[in-house]
Tab-separated table of C-alpha atoms and ligand atoms in Angstrom:
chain	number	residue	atom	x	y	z
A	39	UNK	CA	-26.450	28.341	24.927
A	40	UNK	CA	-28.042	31.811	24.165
A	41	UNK	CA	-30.849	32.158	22.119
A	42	UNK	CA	-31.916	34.435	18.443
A	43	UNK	CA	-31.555	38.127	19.112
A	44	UNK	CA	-28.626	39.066	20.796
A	45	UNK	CA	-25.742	36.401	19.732
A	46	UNK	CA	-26.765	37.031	16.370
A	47	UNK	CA	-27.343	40.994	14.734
A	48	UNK	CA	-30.582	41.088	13.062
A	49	UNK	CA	-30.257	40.907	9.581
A	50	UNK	CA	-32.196	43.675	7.953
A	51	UNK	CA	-32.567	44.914	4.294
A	52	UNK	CA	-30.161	43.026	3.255
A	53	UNK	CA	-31.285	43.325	-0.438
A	54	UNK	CA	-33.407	45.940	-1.663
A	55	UNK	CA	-36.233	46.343	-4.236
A	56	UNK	CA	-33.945	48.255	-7.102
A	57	UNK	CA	-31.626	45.280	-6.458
A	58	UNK	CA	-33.347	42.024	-5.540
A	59	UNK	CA	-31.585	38.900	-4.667
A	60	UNK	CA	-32.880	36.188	-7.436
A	61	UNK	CA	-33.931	32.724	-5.528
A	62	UNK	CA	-35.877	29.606	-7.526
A	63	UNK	CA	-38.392	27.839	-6.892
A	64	UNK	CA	-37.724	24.406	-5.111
A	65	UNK	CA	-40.647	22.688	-3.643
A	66	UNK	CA	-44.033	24.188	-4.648
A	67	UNK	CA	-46.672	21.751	-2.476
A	68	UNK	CA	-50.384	22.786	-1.947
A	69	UNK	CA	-50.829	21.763	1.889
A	70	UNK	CA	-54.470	21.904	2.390
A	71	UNK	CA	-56.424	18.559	2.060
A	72	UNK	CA	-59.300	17.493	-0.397
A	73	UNK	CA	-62.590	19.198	0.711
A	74	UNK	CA	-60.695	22.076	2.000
A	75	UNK	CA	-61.522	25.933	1.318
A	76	UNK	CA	-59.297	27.528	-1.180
A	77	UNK	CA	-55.448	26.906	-1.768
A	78	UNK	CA	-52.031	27.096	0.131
A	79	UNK	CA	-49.087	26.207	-0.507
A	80	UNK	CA	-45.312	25.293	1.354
A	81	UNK	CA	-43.377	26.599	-0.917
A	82	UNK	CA	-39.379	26.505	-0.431
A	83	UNK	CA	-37.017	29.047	-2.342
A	84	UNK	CA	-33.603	27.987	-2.660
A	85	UNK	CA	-31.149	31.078	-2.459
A	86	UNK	CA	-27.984	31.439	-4.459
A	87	UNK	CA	-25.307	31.857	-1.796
A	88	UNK	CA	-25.478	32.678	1.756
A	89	UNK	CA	-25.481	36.138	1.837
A	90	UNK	CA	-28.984	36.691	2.388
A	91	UNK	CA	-29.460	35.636	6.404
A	92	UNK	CA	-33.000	35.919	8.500
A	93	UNK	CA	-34.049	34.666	11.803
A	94	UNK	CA	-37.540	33.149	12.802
A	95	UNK	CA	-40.607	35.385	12.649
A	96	UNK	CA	-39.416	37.724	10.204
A	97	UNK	CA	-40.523	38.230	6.451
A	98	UNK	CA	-39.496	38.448	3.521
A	99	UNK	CA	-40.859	41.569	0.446
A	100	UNK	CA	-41.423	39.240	-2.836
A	101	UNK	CA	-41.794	41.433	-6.125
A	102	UNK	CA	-43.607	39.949	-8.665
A	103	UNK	CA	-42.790	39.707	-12.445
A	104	UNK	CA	-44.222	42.662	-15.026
A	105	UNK	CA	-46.114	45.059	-14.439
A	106	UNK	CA	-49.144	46.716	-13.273
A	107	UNK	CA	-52.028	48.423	-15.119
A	108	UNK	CA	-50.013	51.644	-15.281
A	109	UNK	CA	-47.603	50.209	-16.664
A	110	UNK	CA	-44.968	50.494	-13.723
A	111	UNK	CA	-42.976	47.323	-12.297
A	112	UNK	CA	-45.436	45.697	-9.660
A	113	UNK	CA	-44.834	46.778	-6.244
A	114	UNK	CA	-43.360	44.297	-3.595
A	115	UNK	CA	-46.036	42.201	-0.805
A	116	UNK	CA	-44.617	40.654	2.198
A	117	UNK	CA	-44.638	37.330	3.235
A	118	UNK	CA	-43.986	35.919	6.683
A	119	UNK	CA	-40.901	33.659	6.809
A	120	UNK	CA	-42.188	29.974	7.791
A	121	UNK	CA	-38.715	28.448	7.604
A	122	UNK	CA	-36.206	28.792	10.521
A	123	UNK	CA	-33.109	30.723	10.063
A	124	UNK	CA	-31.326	27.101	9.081
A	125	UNK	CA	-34.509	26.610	6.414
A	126	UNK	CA	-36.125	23.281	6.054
A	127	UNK	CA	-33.056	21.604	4.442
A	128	UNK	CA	-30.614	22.826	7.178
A	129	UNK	CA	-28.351	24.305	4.933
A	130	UNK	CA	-28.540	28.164	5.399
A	131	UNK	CA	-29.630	28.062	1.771
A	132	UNK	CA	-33.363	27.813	1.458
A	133	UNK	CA	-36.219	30.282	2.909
A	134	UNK	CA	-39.699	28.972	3.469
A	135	UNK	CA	-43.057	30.248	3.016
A	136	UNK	CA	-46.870	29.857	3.675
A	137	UNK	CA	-48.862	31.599	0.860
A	138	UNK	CA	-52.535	31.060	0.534
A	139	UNK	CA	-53.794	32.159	-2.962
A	140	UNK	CA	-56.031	35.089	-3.287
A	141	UNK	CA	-59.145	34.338	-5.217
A	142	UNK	CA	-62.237	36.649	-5.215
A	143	UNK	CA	-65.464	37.440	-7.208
A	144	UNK	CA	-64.908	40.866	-8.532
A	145	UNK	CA	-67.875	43.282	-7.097
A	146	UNK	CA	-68.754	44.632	-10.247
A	147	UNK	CA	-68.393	42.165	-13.223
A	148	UNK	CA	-68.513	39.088	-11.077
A	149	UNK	CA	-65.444	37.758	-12.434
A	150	UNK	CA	-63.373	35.470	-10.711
A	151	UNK	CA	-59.682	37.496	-9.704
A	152	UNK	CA	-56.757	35.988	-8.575
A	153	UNK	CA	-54.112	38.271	-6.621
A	154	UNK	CA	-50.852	38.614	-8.203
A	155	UNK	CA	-48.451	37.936	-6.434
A	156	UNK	CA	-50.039	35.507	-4.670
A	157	UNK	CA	-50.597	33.628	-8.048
A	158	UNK	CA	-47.209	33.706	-8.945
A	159	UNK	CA	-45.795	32.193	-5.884
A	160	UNK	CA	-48.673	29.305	-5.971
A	161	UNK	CA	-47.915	29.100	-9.534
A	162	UNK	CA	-44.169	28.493	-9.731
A	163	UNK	CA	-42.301	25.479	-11.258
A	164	UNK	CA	-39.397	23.836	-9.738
A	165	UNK	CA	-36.135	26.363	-10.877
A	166	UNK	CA	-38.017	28.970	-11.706
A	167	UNK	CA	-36.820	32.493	-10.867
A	168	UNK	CA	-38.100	34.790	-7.666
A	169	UNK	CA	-37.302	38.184	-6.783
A	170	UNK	CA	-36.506	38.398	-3.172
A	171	UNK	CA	-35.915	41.512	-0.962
A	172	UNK	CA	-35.153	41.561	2.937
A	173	UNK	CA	-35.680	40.103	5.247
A	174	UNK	CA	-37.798	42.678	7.238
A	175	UNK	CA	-38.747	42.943	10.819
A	176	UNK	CA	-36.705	43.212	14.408
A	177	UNK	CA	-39.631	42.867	16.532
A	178	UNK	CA	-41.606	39.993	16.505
A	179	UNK	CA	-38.508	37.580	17.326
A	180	UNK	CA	-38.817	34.953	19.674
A	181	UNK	CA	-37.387	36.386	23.239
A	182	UNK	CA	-33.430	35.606	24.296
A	183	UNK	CA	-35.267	34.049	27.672
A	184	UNK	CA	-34.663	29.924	26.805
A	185	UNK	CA	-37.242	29.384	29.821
A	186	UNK	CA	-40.094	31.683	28.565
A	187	UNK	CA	-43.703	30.619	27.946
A	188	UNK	CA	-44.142	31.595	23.830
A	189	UNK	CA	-47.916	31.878	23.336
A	190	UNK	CA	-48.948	31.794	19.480
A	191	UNK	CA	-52.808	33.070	17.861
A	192	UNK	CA	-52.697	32.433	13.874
A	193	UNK	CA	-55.391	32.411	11.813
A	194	UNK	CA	-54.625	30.617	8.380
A	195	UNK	CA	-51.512	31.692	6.961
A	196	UNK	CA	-50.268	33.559	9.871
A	197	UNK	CA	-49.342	30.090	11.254
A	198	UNK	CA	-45.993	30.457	8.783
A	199	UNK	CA	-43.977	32.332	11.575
A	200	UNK	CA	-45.015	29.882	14.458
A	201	UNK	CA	-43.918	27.098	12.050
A	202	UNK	CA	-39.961	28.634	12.391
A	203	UNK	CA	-40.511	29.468	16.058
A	204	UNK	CA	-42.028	25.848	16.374
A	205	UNK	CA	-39.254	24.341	14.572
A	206	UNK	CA	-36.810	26.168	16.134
A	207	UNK	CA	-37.580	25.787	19.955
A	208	UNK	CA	-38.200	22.500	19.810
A	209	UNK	CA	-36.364	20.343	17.379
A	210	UNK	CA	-32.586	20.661	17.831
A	211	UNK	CA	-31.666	19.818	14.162
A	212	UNK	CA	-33.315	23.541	14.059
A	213	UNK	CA	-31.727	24.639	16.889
A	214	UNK	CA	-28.398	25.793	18.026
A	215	UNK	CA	-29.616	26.745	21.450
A	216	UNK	CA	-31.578	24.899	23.918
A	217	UNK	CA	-35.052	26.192	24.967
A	218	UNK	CA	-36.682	24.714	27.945
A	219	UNK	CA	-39.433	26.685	28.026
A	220	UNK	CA	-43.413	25.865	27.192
A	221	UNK	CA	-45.871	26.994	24.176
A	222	UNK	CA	-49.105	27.441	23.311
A	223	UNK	CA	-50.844	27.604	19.753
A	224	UNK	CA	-54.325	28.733	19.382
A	225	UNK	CA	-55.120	28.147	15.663
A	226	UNK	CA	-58.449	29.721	13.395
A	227	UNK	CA	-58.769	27.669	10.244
A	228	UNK	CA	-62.265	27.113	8.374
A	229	UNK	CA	-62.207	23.649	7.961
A	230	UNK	CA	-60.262	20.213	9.311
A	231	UNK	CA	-59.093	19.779	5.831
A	232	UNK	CA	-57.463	23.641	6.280
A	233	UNK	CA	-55.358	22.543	9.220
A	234	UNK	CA	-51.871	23.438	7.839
A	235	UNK	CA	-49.136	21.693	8.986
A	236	UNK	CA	-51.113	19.420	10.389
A	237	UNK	CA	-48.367	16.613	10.167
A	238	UNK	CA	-45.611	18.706	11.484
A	239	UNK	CA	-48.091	20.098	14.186
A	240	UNK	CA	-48.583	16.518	15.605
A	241	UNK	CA	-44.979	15.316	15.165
A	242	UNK	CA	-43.903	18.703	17.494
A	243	UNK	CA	-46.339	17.459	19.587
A	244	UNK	CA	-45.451	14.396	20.458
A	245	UNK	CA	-42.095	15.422	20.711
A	246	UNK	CA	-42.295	17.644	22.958
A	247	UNK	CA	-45.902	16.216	25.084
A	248	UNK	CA	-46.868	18.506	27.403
A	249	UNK	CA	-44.583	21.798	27.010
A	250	UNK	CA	-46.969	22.667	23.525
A	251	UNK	CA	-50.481	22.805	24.071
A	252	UNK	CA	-52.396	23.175	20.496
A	253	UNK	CA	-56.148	23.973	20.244
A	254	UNK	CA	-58.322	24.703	16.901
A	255	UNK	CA	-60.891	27.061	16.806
A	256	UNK	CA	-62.026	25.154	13.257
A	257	UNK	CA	-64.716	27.759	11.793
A	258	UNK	CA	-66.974	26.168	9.608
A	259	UNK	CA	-67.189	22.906	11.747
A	260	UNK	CA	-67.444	23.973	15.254
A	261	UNK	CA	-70.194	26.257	17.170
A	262	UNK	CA	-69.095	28.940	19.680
A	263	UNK	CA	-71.602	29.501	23.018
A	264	UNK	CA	-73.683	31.768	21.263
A	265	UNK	CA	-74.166	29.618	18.390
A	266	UNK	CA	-72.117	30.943	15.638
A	267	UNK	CA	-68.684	30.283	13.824
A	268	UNK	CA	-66.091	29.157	16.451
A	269	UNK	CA	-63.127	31.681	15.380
A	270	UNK	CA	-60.298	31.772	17.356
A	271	UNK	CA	-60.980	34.563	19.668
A	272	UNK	CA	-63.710	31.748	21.171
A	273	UNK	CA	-61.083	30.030	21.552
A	274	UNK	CA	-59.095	32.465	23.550
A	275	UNK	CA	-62.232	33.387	25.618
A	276	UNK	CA	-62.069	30.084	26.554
A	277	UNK	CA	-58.392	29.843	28.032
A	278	UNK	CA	-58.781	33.601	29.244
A	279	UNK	CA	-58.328	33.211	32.791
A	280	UNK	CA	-55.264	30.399	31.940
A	281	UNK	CA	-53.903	33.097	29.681
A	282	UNK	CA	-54.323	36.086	31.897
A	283	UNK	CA	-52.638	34.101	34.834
A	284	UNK	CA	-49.465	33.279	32.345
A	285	UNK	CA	-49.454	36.965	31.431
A	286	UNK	CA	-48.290	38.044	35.160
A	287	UNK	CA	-45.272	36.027	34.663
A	288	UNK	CA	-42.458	38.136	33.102
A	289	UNK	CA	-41.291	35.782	30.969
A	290	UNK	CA	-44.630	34.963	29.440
A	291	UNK	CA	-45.204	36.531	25.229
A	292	UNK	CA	-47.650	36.291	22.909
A	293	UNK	CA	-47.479	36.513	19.282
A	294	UNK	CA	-50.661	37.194	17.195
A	295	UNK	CA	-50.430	36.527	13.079
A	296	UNK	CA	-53.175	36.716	10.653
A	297	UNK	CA	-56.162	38.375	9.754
A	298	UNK	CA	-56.544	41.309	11.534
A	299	UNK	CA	-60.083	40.913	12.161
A	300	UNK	CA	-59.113	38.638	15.724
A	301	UNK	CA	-57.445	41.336	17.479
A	302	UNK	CA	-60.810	43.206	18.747
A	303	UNK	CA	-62.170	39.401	20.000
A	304	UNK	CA	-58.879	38.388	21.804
A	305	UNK	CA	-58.916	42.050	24.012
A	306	UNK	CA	-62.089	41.815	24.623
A	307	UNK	CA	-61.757	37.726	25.918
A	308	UNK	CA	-58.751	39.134	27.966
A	309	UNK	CA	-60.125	41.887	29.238
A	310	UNK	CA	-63.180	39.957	30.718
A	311	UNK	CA	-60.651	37.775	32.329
A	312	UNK	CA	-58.663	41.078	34.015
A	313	UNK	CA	-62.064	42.345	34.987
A	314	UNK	CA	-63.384	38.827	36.742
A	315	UNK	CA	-59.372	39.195	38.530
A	316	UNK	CA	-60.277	41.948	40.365
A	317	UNK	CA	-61.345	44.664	38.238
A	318	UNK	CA	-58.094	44.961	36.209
A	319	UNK	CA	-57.389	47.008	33.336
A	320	UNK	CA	-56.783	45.024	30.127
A	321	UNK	CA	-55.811	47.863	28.649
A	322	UNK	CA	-53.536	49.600	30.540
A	323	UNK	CA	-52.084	46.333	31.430
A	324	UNK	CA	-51.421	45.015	27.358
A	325	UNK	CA	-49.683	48.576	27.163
A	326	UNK	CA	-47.245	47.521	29.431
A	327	UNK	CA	-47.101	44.487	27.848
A	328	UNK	CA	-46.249	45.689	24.196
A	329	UNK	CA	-43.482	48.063	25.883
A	330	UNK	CA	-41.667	45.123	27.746
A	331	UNK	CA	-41.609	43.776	23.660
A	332	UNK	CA	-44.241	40.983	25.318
A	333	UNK	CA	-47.114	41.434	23.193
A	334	UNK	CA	-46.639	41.473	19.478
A	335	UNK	CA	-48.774	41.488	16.803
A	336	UNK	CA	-48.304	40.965	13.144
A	337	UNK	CA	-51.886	41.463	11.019
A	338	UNK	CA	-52.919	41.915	7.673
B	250	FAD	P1	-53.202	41.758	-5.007
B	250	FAD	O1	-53.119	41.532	-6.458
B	250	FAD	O2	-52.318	42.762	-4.368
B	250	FAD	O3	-54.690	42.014	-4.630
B	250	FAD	C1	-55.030	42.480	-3.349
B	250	FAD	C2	-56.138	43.484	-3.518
B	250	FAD	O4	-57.293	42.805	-4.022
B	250	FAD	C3	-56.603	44.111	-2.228
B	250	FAD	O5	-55.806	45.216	-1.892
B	250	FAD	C4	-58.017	44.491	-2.550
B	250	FAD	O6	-58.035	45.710	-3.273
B	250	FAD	C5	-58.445	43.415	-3.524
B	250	FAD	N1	-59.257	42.405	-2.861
B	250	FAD	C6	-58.825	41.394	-2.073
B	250	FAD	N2	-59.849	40.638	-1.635
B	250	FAD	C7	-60.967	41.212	-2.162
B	250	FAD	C8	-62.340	40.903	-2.074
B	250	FAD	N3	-62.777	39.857	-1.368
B	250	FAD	N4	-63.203	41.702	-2.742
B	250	FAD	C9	-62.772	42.753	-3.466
B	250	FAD	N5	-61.465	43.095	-3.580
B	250	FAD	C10	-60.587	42.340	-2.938
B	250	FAD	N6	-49.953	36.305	2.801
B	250	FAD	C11	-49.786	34.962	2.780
B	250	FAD	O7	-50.439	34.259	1.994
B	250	FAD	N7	-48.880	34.378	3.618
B	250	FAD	C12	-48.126	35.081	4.497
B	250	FAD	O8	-47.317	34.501	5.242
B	250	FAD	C13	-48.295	36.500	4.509
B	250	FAD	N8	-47.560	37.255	5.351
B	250	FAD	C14	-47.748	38.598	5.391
B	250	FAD	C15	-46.977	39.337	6.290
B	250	FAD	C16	-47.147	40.714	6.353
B	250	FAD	C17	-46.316	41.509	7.339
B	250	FAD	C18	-48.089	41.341	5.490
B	250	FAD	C19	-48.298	42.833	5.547
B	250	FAD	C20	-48.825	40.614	4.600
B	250	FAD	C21	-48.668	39.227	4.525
B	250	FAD	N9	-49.391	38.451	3.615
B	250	FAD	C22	-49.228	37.090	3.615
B	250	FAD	C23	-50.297	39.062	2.607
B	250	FAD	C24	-49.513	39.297	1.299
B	250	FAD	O9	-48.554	40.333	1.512
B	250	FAD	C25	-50.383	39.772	0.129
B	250	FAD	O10	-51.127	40.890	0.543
B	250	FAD	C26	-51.333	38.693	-0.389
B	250	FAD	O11	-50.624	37.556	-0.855
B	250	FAD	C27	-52.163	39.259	-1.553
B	250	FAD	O12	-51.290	39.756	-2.522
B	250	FAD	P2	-51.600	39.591	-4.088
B	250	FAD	O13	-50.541	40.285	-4.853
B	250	FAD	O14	-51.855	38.161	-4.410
B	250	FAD	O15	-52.972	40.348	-4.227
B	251	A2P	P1	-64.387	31.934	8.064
B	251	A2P	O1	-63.681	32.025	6.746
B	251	A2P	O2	-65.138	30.651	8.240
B	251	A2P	O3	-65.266	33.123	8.362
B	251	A2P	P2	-57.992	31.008	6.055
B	251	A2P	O4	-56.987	32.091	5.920
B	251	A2P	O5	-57.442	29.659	5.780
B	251	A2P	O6	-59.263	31.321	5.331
B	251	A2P	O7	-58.372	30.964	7.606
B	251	A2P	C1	-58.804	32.099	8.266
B	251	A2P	C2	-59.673	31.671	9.429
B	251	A2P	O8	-60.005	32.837	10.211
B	251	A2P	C3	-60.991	31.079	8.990
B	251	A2P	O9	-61.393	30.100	9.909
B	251	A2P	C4	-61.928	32.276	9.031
B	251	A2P	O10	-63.285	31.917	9.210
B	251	A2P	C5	-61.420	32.946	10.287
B	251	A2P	N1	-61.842	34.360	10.396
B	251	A2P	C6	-62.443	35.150	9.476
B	251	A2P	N2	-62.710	36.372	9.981
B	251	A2P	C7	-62.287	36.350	11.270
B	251	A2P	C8	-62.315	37.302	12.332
B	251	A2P	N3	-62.813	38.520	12.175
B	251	A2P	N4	-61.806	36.927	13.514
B	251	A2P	C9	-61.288	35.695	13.694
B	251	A2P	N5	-61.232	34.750	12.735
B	251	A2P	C10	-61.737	35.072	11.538
């Protein structure tokens, strides 16, 4: 029983942006709860055939229809793949993702704006037509170890690629490899009613009981020591010396996915805890890390 990387090649590029593979729209569900902040949505593109192949914790470039103000076709955005490589029917033939929309005030006029691609993946119909290029990414790939420790940090929609590794590791309709091993997911969202997944999250839970420890670091509802927003780098601060302990194990990796902004917090919560362990280096120790392909980060 082997695991992702190395029984299976990577699929990479398989279609390209002057050639896009055309998917449709077939499940378009908002998953955040009345009360919640903003809107984001599951949304599950069914794929023509099954020549376009990805594996968990990759993503996917979506290009969206028209064009911009200069007239020229609108440029691709990524999304990260929330699906596992099977997708959510099991069928090869579906891909998965997590898109929250982008809504702002404009800083000039005010206005409300609404991103585009964004909008047109929140705002598709069942059947109706996406342009799909990939799948991208061979890094930030769940390990071949089946006993490893997978530690996950998301804020908001950079849950999507824990969803597949979630999926995948521990429900073996997902699966066609056994993994033994233990998880953790830290999650930043600003509200209860934001918790995405929240169903799936406690069915993978009980599943599995103690080999997936979940904690929320819910923004808007909870205080950190110092008396402001809890964010999920509180969070971390908290588990530090946990964390740090896992990270001398070999076969301990961490995957961080979402707003950049968390990075700076979770160093400097881990490098507290590598200073308190004897005065070691954080950062000389994550560099080793990242080149054993045991730290990976995916922000934007
Ligand atoms: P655009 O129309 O491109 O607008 C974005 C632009 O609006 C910004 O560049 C900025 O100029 C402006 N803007 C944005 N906010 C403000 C503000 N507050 N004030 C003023 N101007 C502002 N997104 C997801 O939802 N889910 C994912 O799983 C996901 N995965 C990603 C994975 C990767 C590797 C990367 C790089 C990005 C990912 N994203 C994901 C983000 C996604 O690619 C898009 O950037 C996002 O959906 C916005 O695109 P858009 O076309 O809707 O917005
Ligand atoms: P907040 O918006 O209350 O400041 P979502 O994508 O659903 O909005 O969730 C993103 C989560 O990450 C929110 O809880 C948001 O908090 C939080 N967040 C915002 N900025 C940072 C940051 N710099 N570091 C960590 N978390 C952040």
């Amino acid at each position: 029983m082997a695991q992702s990387k190395t029984t299976t090649s990577i699929p990479v590029n398989l279609y390209r942006p002057d050639q896009p593979l055309i998917g449709q729209c077939l499940m378009n569900e908002r998953i955040v709860h009345p009360g919640a902040v903003g809107d984001v949505r599951h949304i599950i593109l069914r794929l023509p055939d099954k020549s376009f192949r990805y594996i968990e914790g990759q993503s996917i470039g979506i290009i969206p229809p028209g064009t911009d103000s200069k007239g020229k076709p609108h440029k691709l955005r990524l999304y990260s793949i929330a699906s596992t490589r099977h997708g959510d029917h099991g069928d090869d033939r579906t891909v998965s993702l997590c898109v929250r929309l982008l809504e702002y005030a404009h800083p000039e006029t005010g206005e409300t704006v609404f991103g585009t691609c964004s909008s047109h993946l929140c705002n598709l119909q069942p059947d109706d037509e996406v342009q799909i290029v990939g799948p991208v990414g061979n890094s930030f790939l769940l390990p071949d170890d089946p006993n490893a420790t997978i530690i996950m940090m998301a804020t908001g929609t950079g849950i999507a690629p824990f969803r597949a590794f979630m999926w995948r590791m521990f429900d073996e309709y997902h699966a066609d490899y056994k993994f033994n091993g233990n998880a953790m997911l830290f999650f930043g969202i600003p509200t209860t009613a934001n918790i995405l997944y929240r169903n799936e999250l406690e069915y993978l839970q009980d599943l599995v009981r103690t080999r997936l420890t979940i904690g929320y670091a819910i923004s808007r509802e909870q205080k950190n020591i110092k008396g402001g927003k809890m964010y999920i780098q509180d969070l971390i601060a908290d588990y530090s010396t946990v964390l740090w302990h896992l990270l001398q194990r070999k076969n301990t990796y961490v995957y961080i996915c979402g707003l950049k902004g968390m990075e700076g917090g979770i160093n400097e919560a881990l490098s507290q805890a590598a200073l308190e362990d004897g005065g070691a280096n954080w950062a000389e120790y994550q560099k080793q890390l990242k080149k054993a392909g045991r730290w990976h980060v995916e922000t934007y």
